[in-house]
XYZ file of N, CA and C in Angstrom:
144
model
N -125.302 125.579 194.891
C -123.929 125.301 195.248
C -123.023 126.409 194.784
N -122.031 126.656 195.567
C -121.021 127.669 195.254
C -120.172 127.144 194.074
N -119.784 128.033 193.142
C -118.969 127.599 191.996
C -117.672 126.899 192.418
N -117.075 127.329 193.545
C -115.846 126.722 193.998
C -116.107 125.283 194.425
N -117.232 125.022 195.050
C -117.569 123.658 195.478
C -117.765 122.772 194.245
N -118.371 123.308 193.220
C -118.575 122.507 191.976
C -117.251 122.111 191.376
N -116.292 123.046 191.322
C -114.983 122.751 190.812
C -114.270 121.691 191.675
N -114.382 121.808 192.973
C -113.743 120.851 193.887
C -114.343 119.476 193.641
N -115.662 119.368 193.570
C -116.289 118.036 193.366
C -115.958 117.441 192.023
N -115.787 118.276 190.994
C -115.395 117.764 189.673
C -113.964 117.196 189.776
N -113.075 117.872 190.482
C -111.726 117.386 190.664
C -111.709 116.070 191.450
N -112.531 115.968 192.464
C -112.625 114.746 193.259
C -113.137 113.589 192.378
N -114.143 113.856 191.547
C -114.689 112.836 190.691
C -113.645 112.369 189.628
N -112.909 113.285 189.054
C -111.875 112.937 188.096
C -110.789 112.096 188.753
N -110.378 112.456 189.949
C -109.387 111.695 190.684
C -109.891 110.293 190.980
N -111.129 110.189 191.427
C -111.696 108.875 191.767
C -111.811 107.995 190.545
N -112.222 108.544 189.427
C -112.302 107.747 188.177
C -110.915 107.311 187.695
N -109.925 108.200 187.841
C -108.565 107.849 187.473
C -108.041 106.702 188.365
N -108.309 106.818 189.631
C -107.879 105.768 190.572
C -108.591 104.444 190.256
N -109.841 104.501 189.954
C -110.590 103.270 189.635
C -110.054 102.592 188.366
N -109.865 103.403 187.306
C -109.344 102.834 186.085
C -107.946 102.248 186.253
N -107.090 102.955 187.045
C -105.769 102.433 187.311
C -105.816 101.134 188.062
N -106.639 101.066 189.069
C -106.801 99.844 189.851
C -107.281 98.665 189.003
N -108.296 98.924 188.182
C -108.812 97.887 187.325
C -107.790 97.422 186.332
N -106.988 98.352 185.804
C -105.970 98.002 184.849
C -104.828 97.216 185.512
N -104.429 97.618 186.704
C -103.347 96.937 187.397
C -103.721 95.501 187.812
N -104.967 95.308 188.174
C -105.398 93.992 188.598
C -105.744 93.088 187.423
N -105.888 93.676 186.217
C -106.191 92.870 185.050
C -107.677 92.656 184.791
N -108.516 93.268 185.620
C -109.966 93.124 185.436
C -110.396 93.833 184.165
N -109.857 95.017 183.930
C -110.193 95.760 182.695
C -108.876 96.243 182.090
N -108.628 95.836 180.882
C -107.406 96.239 180.177
C -107.720 97.384 179.233
N -106.874 98.375 179.297
C -107.014 99.504 178.374
C -106.495 99.033 176.998
N -106.999 99.644 175.962
C -106.598 99.219 174.595
C -105.108 99.250 174.336
N -104.405 100.234 174.860
C -102.988 100.372 174.661
C -102.276 100.275 176.027
N -101.344 99.382 176.177
C -100.649 99.234 177.470
C -99.952 100.511 177.957
N -99.549 101.393 177.021
C -98.920 102.645 177.427
C -99.924 103.537 178.164
N -101.180 103.431 177.802
C -102.188 104.253 178.448
C -102.291 103.900 179.951
N -102.206 102.632 180.256
C -102.253 102.196 181.648
C -101.087 102.694 182.436
N -99.894 102.667 181.850
C -98.715 103.142 182.508
C -98.819 104.657 182.765
N -99.262 105.392 181.749
C -99.417 106.828 181.869
C -100.480 107.186 182.920
N -101.579 106.470 182.907
C -102.632 106.714 183.874
C -102.126 106.507 185.306
N -101.374 105.473 185.526
C -100.828 105.176 186.846
C -99.847 106.304 187.246
N -98.994 106.735 186.335
C -98.044 107.831 186.628
C -98.774 109.108 187.010
N -99.825 109.422 186.274
C -100.622 110.614 186.538
C -101.252 110.522 187.917
N -101.726 109.354 188.274
C -102.370 109.169 189.593
C -101.360 109.331 190.691
N -100.182 108.783 190.544
C -99.149 108.898 191.579
C -98.610 110.317 191.690
N -98.356 110.961 190.561
C -97.794 112.342 190.579
C -98.864 113.343 190.961
N -100.089 113.140 190.505
C -101.150 114.106 190.748
C -101.658 114.011 192.134
């Protein structure tokens, strides 16, 4: 694999994990230890 493709796939994976954690936190299925973390995670997902 080309190094650029590796970087792109890492970014895609990080975005997908962030989206998954945000979704789980918003629906209440999985609560993060600190409520501020959930708010920050959602803001990063929307802005990013």
